[in-house]
PDB file of N, CA and C in Angstrom:
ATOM      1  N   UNK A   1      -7.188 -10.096  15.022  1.00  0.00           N
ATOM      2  CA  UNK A   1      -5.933  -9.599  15.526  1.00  0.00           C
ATOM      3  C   UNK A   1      -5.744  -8.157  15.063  1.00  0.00           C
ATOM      4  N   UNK A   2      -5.298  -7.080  16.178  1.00  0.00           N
ATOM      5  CA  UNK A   2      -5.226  -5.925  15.736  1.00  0.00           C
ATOM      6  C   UNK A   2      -4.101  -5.770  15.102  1.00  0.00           C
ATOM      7  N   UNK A   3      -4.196  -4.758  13.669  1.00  0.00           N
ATOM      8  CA  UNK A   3      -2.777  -4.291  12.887  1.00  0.00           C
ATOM      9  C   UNK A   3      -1.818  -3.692  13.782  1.00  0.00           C
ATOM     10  N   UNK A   4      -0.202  -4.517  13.460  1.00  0.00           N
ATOM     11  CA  UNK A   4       0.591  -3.595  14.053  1.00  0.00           C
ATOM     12  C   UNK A   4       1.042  -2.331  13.369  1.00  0.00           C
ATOM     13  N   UNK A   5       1.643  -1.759  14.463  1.00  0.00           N
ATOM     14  CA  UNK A   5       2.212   0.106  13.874  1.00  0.00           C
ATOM     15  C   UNK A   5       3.520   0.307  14.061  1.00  0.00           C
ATOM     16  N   UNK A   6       4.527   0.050  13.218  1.00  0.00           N
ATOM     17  CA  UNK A   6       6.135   0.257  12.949  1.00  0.00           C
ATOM     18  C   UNK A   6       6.079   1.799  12.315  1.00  0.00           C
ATOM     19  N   UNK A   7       6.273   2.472  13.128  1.00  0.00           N
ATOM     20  CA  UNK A   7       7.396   3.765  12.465  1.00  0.00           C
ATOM     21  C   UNK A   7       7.715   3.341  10.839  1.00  0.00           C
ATOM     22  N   UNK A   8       8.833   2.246  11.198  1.00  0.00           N
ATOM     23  CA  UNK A   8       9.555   2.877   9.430  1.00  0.00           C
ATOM     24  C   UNK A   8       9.014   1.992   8.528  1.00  0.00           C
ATOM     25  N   UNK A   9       7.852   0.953   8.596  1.00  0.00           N
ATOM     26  CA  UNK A   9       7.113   0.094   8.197  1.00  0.00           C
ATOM     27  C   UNK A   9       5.341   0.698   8.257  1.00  0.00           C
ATOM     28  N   UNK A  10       5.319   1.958   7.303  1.00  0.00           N
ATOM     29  CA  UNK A  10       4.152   2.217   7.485  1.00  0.00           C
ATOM     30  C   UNK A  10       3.135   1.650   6.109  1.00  0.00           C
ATOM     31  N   UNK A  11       2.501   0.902   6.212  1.00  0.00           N
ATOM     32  CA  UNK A  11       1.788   0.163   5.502  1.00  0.00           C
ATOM     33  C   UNK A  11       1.306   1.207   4.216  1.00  0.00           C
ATOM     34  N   UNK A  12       1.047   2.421   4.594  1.00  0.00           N
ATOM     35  CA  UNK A  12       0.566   3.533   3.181  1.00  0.00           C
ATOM     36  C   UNK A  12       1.718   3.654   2.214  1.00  0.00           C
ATOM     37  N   UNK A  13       3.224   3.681   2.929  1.00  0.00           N
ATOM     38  CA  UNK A  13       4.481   3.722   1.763  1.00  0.00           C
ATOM     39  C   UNK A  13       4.745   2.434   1.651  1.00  0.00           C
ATOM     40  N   UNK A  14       5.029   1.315   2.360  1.00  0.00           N
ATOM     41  CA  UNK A  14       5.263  -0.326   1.419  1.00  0.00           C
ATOM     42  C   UNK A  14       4.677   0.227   0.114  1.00  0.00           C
ATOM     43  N   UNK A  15       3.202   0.261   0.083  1.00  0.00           N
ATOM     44  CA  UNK A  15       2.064   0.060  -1.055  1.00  0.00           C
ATOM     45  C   UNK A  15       2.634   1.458  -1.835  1.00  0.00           C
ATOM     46  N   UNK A  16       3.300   2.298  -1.322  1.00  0.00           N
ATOM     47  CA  UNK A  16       3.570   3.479  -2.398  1.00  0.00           C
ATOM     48  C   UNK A  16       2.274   4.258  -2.851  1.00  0.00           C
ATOM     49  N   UNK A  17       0.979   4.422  -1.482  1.00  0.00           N
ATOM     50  CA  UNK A  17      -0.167   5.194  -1.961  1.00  0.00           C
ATOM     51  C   UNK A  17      -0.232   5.886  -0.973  1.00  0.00           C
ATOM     52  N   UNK A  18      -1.214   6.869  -1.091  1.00  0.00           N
ATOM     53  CA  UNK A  18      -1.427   8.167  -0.011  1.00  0.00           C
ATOM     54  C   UNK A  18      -2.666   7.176   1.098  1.00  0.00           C
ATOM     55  N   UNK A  19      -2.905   7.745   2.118  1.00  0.00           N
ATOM     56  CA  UNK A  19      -3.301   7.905   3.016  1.00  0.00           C
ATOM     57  C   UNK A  19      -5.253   8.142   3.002  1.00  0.00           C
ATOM     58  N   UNK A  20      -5.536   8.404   2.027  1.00  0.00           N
ATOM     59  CA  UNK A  20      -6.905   8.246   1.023  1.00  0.00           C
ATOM     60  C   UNK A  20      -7.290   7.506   0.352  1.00  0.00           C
ATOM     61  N   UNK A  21      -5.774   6.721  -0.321  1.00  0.00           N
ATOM     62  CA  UNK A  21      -6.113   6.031  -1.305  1.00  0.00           C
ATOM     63  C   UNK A  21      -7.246   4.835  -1.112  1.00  0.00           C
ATOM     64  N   UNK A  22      -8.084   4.901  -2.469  1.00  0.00           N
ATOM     65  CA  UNK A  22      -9.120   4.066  -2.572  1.00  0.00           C
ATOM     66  C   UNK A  22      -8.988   2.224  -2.729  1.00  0.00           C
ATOM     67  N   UNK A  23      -9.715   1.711  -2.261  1.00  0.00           N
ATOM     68  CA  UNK A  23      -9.406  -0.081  -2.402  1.00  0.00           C
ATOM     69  C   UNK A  23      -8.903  -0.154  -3.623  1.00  0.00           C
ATOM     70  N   UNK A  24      -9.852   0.383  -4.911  1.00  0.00           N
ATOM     71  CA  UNK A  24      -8.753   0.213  -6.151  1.00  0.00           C
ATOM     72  C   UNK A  24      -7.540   0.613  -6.431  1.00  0.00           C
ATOM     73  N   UNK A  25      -6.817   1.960  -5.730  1.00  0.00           N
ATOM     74  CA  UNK A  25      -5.561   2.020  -6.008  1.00  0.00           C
ATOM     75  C   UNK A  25      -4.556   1.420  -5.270  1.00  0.00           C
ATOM     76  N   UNK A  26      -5.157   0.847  -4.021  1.00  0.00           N
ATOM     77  CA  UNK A  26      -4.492  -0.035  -2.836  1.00  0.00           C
ATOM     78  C   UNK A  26      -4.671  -1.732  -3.776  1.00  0.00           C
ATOM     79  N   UNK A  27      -5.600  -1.875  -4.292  1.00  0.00           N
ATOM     80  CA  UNK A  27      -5.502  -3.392  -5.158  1.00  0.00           C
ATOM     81  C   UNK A  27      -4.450  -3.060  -5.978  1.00  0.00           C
ATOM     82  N   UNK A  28      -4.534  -2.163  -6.784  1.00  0.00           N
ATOM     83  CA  UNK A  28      -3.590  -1.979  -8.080  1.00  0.00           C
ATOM     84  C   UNK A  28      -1.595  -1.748  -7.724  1.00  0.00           C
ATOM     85  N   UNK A  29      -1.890  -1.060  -6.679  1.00  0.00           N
ATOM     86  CA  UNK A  29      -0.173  -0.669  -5.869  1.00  0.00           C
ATOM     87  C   UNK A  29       0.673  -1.837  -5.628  1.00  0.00           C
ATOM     88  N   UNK A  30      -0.382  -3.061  -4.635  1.00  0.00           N
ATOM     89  CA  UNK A  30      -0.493  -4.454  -4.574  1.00  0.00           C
ATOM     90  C   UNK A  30      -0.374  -5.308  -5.520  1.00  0.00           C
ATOM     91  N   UNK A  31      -0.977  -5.407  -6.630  1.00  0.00           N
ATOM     92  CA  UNK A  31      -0.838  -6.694  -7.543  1.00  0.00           C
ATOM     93  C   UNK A  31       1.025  -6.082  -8.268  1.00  0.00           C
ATOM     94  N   UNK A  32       0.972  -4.668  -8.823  1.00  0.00           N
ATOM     95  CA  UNK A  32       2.264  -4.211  -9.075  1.00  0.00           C
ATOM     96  C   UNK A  32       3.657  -4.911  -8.325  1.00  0.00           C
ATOM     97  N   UNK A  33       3.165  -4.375  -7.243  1.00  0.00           N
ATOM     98  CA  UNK A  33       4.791  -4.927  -6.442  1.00  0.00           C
ATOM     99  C   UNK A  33       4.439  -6.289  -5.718  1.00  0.00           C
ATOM    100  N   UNK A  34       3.702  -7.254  -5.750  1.00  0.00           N
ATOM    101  CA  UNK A  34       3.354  -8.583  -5.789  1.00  0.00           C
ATOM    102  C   UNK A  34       3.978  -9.267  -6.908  1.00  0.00           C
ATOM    103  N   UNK A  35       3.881  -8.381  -8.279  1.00  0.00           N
ATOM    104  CA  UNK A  35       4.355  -9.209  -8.819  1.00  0.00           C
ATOM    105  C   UNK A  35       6.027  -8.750  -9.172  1.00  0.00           C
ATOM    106  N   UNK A  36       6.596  -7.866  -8.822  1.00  0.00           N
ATOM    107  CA  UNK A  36       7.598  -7.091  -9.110  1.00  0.00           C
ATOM    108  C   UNK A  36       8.536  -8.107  -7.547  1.00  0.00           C
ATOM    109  N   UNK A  37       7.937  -8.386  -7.064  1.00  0.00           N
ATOM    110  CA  UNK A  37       8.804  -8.943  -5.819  1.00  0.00           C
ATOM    111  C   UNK A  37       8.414 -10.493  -5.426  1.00  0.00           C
ATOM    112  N   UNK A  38       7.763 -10.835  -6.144  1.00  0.00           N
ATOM    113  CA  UNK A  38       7.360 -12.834  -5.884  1.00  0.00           C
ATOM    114  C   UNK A  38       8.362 -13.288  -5.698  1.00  0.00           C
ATOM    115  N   UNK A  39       8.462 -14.098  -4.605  1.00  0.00           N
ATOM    116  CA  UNK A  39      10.190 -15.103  -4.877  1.00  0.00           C
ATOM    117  C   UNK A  39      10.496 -15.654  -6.033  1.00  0.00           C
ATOM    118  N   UNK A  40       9.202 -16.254  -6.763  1.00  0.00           N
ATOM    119  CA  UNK A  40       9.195 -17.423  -7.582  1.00  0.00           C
ATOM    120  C   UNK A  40       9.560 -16.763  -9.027  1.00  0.00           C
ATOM    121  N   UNK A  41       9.686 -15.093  -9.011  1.00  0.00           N
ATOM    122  CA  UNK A  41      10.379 -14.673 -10.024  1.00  0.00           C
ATOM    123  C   UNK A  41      12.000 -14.329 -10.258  1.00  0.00           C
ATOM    124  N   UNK A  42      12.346 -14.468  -9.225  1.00  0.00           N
ATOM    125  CA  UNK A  42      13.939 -14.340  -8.845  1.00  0.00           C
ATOM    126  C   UNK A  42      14.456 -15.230  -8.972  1.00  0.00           C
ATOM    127  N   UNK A  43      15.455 -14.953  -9.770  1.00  0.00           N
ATOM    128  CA  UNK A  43      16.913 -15.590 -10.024  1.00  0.00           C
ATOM    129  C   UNK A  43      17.865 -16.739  -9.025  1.00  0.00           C
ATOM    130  N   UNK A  44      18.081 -15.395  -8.331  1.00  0.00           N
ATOM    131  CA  UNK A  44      19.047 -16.055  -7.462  1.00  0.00           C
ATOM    132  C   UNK A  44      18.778 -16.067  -5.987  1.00  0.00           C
ATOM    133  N   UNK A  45      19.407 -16.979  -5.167  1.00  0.00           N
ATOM    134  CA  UNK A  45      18.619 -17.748  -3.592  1.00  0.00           C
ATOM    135  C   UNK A  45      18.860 -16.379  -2.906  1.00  0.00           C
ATOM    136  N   UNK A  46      19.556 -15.376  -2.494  1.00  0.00           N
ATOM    137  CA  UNK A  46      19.453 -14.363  -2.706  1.00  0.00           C
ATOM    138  C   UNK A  46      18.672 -13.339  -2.920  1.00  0.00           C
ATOM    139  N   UNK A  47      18.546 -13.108  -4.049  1.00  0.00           N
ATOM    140  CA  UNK A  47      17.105 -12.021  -4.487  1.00  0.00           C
ATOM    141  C   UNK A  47      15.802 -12.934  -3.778  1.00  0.00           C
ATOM    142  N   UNK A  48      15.806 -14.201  -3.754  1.00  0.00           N
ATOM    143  CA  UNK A  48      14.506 -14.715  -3.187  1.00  0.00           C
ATOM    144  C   UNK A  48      14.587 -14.893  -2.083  1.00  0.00           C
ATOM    145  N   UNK A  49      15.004 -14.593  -1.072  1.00  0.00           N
ATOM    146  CA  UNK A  49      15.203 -14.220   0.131  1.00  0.00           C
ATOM    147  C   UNK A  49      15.292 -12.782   0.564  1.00  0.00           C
ATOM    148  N   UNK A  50      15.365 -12.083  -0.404  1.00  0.00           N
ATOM    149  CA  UNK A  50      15.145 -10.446  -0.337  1.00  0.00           C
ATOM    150  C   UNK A  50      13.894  -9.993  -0.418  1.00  0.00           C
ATOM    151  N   UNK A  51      13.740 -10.538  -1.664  1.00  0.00           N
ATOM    152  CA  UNK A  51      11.986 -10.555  -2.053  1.00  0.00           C
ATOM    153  C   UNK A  51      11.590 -11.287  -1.345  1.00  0.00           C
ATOM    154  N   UNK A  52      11.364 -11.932  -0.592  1.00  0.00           N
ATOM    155  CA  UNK A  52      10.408 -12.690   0.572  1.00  0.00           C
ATOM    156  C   UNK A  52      10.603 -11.927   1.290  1.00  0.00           C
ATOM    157  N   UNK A  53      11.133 -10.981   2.095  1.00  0.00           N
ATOM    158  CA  UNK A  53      10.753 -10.437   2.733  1.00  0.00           C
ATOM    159  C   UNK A  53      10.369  -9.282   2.825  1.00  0.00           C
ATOM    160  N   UNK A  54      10.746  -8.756   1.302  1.00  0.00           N
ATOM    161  CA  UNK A  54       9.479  -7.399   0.804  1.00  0.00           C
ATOM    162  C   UNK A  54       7.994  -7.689   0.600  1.00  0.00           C
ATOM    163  N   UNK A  55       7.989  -9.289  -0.087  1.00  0.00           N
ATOM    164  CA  UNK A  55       6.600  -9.559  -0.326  1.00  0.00           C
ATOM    165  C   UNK A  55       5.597  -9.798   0.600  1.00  0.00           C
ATOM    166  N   UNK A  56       6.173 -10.474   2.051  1.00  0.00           N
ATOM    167  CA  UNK A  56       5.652 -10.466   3.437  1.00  0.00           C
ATOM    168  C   UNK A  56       5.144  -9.327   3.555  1.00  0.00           C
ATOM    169  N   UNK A  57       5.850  -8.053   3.569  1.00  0.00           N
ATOM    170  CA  UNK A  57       5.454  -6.706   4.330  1.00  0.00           C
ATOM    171  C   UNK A  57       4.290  -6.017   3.027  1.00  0.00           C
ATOM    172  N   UNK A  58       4.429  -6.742   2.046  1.00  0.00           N
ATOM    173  CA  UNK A  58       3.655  -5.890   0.717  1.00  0.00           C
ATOM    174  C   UNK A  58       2.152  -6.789   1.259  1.00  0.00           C
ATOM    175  N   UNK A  59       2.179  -8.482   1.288  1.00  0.00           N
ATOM    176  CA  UNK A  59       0.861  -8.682   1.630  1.00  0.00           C
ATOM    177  C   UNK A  59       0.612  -8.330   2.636  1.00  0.00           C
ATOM    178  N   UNK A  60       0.792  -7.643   3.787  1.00  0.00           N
ATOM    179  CA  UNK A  60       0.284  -7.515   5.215  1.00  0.00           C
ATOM    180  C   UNK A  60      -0.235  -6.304   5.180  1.00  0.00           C
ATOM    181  N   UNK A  61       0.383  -5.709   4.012  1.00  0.00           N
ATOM    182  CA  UNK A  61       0.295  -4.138   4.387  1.00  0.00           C
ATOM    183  C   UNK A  61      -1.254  -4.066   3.034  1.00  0.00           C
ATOM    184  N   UNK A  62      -1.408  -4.463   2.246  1.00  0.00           N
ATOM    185  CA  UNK A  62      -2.358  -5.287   1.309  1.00  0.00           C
ATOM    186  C   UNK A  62      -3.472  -5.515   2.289  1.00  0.00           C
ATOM    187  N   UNK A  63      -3.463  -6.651   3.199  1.00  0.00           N
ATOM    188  CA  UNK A  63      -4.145  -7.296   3.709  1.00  0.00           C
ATOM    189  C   UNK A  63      -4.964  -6.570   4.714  1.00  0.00           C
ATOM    190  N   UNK A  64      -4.085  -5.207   5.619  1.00  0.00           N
ATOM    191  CA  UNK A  64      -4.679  -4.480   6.406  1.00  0.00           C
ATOM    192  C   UNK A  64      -5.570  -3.164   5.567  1.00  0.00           C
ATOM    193  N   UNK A  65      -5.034  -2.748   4.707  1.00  0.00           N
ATOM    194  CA  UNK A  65      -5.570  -1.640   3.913  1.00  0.00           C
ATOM    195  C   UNK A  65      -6.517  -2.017   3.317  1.00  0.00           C
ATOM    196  N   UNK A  66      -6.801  -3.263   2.846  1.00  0.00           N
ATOM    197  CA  UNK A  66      -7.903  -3.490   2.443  1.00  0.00           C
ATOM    198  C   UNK A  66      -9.244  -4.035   2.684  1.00  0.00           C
ATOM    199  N   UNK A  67      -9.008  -3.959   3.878  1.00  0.00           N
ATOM    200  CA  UNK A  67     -10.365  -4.901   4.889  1.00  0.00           C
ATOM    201  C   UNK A  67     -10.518  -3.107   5.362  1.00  0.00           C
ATOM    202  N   UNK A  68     -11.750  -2.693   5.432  1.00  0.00           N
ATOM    203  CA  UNK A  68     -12.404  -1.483   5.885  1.00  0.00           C
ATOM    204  C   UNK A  68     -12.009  -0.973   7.512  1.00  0.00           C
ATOM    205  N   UNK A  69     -12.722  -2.632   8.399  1.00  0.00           N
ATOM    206  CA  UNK A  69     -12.610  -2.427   9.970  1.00  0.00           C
ATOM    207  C   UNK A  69     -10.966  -2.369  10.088  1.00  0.00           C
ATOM    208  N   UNK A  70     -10.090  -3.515   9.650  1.00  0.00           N
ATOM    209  CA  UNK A  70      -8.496  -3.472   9.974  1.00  0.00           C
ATOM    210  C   UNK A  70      -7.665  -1.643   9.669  1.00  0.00           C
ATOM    211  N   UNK A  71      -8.435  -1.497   8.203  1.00  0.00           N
ATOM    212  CA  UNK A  71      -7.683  -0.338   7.921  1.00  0.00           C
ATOM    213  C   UNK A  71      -7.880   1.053   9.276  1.00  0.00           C
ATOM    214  N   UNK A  72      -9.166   1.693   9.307  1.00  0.00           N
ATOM    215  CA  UNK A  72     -10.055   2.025  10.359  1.00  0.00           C
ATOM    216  C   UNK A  72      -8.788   2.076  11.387  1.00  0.00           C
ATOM    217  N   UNK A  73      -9.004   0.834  12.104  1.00  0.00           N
ATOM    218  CA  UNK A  73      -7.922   0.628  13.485  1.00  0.00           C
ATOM    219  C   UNK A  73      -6.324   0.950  13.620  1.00  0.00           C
ATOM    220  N   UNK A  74      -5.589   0.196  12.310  1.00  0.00           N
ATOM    221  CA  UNK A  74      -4.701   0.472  11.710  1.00  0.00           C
ATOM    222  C   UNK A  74      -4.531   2.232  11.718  1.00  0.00           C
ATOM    223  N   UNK A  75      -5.537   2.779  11.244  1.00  0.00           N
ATOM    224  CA  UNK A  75      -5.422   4.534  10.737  1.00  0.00           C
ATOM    225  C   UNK A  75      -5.410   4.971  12.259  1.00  0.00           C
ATOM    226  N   UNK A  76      -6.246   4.675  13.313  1.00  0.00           N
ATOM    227  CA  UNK A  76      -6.374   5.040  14.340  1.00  0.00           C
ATOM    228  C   UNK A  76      -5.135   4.831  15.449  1.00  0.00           C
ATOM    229  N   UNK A  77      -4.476   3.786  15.200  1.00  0.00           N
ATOM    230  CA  UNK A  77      -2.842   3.494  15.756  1.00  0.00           C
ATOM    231  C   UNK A  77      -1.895   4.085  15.160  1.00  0.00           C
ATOM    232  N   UNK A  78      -1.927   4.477  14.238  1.00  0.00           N
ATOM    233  CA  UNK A  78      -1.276   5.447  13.439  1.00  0.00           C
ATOM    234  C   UNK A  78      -1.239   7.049  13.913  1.00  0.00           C
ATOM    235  N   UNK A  79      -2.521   7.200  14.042  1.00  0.00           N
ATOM    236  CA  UNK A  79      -2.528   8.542  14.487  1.00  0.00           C
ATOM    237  C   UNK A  79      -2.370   8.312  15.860  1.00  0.00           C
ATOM    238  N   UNK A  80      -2.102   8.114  16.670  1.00  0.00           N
ATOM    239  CA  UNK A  80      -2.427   8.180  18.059  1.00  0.00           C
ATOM    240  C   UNK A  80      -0.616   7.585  18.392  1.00  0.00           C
ATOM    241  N   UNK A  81       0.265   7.073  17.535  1.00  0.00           N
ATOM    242  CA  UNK A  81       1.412   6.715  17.881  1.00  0.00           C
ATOM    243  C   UNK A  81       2.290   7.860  17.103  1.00  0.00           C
ATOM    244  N   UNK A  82       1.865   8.599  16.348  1.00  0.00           N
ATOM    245  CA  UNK A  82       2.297  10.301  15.706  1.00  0.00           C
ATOM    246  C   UNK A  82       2.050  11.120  16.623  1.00  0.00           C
ATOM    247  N   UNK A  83       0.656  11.108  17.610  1.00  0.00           N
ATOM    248  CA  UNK A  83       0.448  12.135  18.479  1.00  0.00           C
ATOM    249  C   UNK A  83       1.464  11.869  19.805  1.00  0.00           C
ATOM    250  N   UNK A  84       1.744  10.518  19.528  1.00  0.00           N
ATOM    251  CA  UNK A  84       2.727  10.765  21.253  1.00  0.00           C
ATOM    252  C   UNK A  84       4.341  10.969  20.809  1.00  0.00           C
ATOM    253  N   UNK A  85       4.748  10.566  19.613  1.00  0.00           N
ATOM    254  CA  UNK A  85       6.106  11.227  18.885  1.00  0.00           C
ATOM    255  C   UNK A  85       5.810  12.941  19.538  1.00  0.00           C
ATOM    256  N   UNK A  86       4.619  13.234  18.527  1.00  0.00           N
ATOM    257  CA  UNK A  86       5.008  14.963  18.678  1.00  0.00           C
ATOM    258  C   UNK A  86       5.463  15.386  19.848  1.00  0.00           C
ATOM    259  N   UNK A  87       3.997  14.704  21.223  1.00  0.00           N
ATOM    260  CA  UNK A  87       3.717  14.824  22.414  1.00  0.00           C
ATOM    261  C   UNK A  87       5.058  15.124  23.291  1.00  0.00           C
ATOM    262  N   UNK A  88       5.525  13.663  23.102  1.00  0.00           N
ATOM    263  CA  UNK A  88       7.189  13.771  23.863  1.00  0.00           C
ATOM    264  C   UNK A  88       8.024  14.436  22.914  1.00  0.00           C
ATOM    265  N   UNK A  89       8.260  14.823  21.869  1.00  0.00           N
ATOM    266  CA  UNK A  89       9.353  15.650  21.252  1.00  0.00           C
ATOM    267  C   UNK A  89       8.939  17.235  21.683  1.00  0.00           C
ATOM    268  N   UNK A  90       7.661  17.539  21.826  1.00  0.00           N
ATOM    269  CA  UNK A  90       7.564  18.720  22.407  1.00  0.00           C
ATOM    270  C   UNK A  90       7.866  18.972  23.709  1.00  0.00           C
ATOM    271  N   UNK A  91       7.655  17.971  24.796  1.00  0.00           N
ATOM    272  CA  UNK A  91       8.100  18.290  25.997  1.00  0.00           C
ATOM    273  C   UNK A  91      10.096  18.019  25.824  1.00  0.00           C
ATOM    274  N   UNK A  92      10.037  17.146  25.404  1.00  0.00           N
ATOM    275  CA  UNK A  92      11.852  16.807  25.245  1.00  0.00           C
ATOM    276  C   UNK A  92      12.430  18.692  25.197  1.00  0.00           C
ATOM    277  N   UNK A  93      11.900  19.419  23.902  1.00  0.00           N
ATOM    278  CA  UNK A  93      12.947  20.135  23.483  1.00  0.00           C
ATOM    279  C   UNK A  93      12.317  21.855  24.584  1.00  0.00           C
ATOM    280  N   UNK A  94      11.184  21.473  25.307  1.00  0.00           N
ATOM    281  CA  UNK A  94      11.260  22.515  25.933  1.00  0.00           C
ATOM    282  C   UNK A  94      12.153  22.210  27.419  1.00  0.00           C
ATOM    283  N   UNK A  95      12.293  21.369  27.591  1.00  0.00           N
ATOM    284  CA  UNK A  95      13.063  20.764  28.513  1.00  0.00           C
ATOM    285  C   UNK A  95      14.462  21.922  28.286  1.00  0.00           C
ATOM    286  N   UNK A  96      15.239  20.716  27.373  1.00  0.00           N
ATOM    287  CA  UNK A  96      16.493  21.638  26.921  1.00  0.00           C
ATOM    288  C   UNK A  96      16.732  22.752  26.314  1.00  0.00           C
ATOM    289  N   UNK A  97      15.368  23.594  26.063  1.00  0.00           N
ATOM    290  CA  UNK A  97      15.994  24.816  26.383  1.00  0.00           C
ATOM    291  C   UNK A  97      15.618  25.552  27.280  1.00  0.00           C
ATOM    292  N   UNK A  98      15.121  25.477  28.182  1.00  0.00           N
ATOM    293  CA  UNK A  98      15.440  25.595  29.485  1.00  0.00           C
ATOM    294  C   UNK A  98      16.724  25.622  30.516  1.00  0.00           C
ATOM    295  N   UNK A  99      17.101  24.270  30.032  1.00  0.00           N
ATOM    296  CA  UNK A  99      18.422  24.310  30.211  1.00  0.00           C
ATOM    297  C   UNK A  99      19.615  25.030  29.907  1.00  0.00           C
ATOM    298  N   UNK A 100      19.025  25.268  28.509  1.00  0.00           N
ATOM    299  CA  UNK A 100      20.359  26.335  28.089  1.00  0.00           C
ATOM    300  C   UNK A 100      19.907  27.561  28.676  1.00  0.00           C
ATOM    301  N   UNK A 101      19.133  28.402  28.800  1.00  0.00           N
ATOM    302  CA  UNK A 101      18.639  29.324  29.034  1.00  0.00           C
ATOM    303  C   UNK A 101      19.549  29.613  30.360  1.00  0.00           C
ATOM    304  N   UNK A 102      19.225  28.079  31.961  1.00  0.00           N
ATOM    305  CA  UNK A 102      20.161  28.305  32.763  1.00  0.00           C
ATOM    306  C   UNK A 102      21.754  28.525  32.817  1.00  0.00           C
ATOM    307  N   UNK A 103      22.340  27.659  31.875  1.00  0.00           N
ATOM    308  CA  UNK A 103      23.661  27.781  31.537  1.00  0.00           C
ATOM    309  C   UNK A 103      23.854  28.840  31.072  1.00  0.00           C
ATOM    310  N   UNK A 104      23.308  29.705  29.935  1.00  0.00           N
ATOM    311  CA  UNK A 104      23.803  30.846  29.629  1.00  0.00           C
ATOM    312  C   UNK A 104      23.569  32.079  30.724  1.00  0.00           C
ATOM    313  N   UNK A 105      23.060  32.196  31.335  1.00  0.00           N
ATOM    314  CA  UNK A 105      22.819  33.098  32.371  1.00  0.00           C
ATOM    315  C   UNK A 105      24.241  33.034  33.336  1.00  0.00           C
ATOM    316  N   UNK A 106      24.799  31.684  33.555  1.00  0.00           N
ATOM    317  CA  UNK A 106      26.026  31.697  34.538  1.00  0.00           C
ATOM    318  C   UNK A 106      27.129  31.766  33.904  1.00  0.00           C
TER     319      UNK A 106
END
């Protein structure tokens, strides 16, 4: 199954590592907030329902970064869903000013 690509769910910040980072600092980022967010360390029904659903996005994001081919694909949906942000924000803002350009003229 191919990795998905969320905007504000980018698997390099869950893990709190750069974009280089090596399997060992992607293991080490992982076991940290694995264990900083386990349900089974929380208190209250609450926090373990909070933390379940940080710890979901911490193993997935774990799980893709650390398999070579997933990461690879993952990096490649990544870049290619940044290039069409820019893509359309560059046509968007030449658009409108264009527009202004007409309005101020009249």
């Amino acid at each position: 199954m191919a990795p998905q690509v969320h905007d504000d769910e980018c698997h390099y910040k869950v893990l709190g590592v750069g974009k280089r980072a090596s399997l060992n600092e992607i293991r080490k980022a992982f076991k940290k907030l694995a264990l900083k967010f386990h349900p089974d360390k929380q208190h209250t029904e609450q926090d373990m329902m909070d933390a379940t659903a940080v710890f979901v996005k911490i193993n997935n994001a774990h799980e893709v970064l650390s398999d070579p081919v997933q990461r690879a694909q993952y990096d490649k949906k990544l870049k290619a869903s940044r290039y069409k942000r820019t893509t359309k924000n560059s046509a968007g803002s030449g658009e409108s000013s264009g527009n202004r350009q007409q309005q101020n003229q009249h």
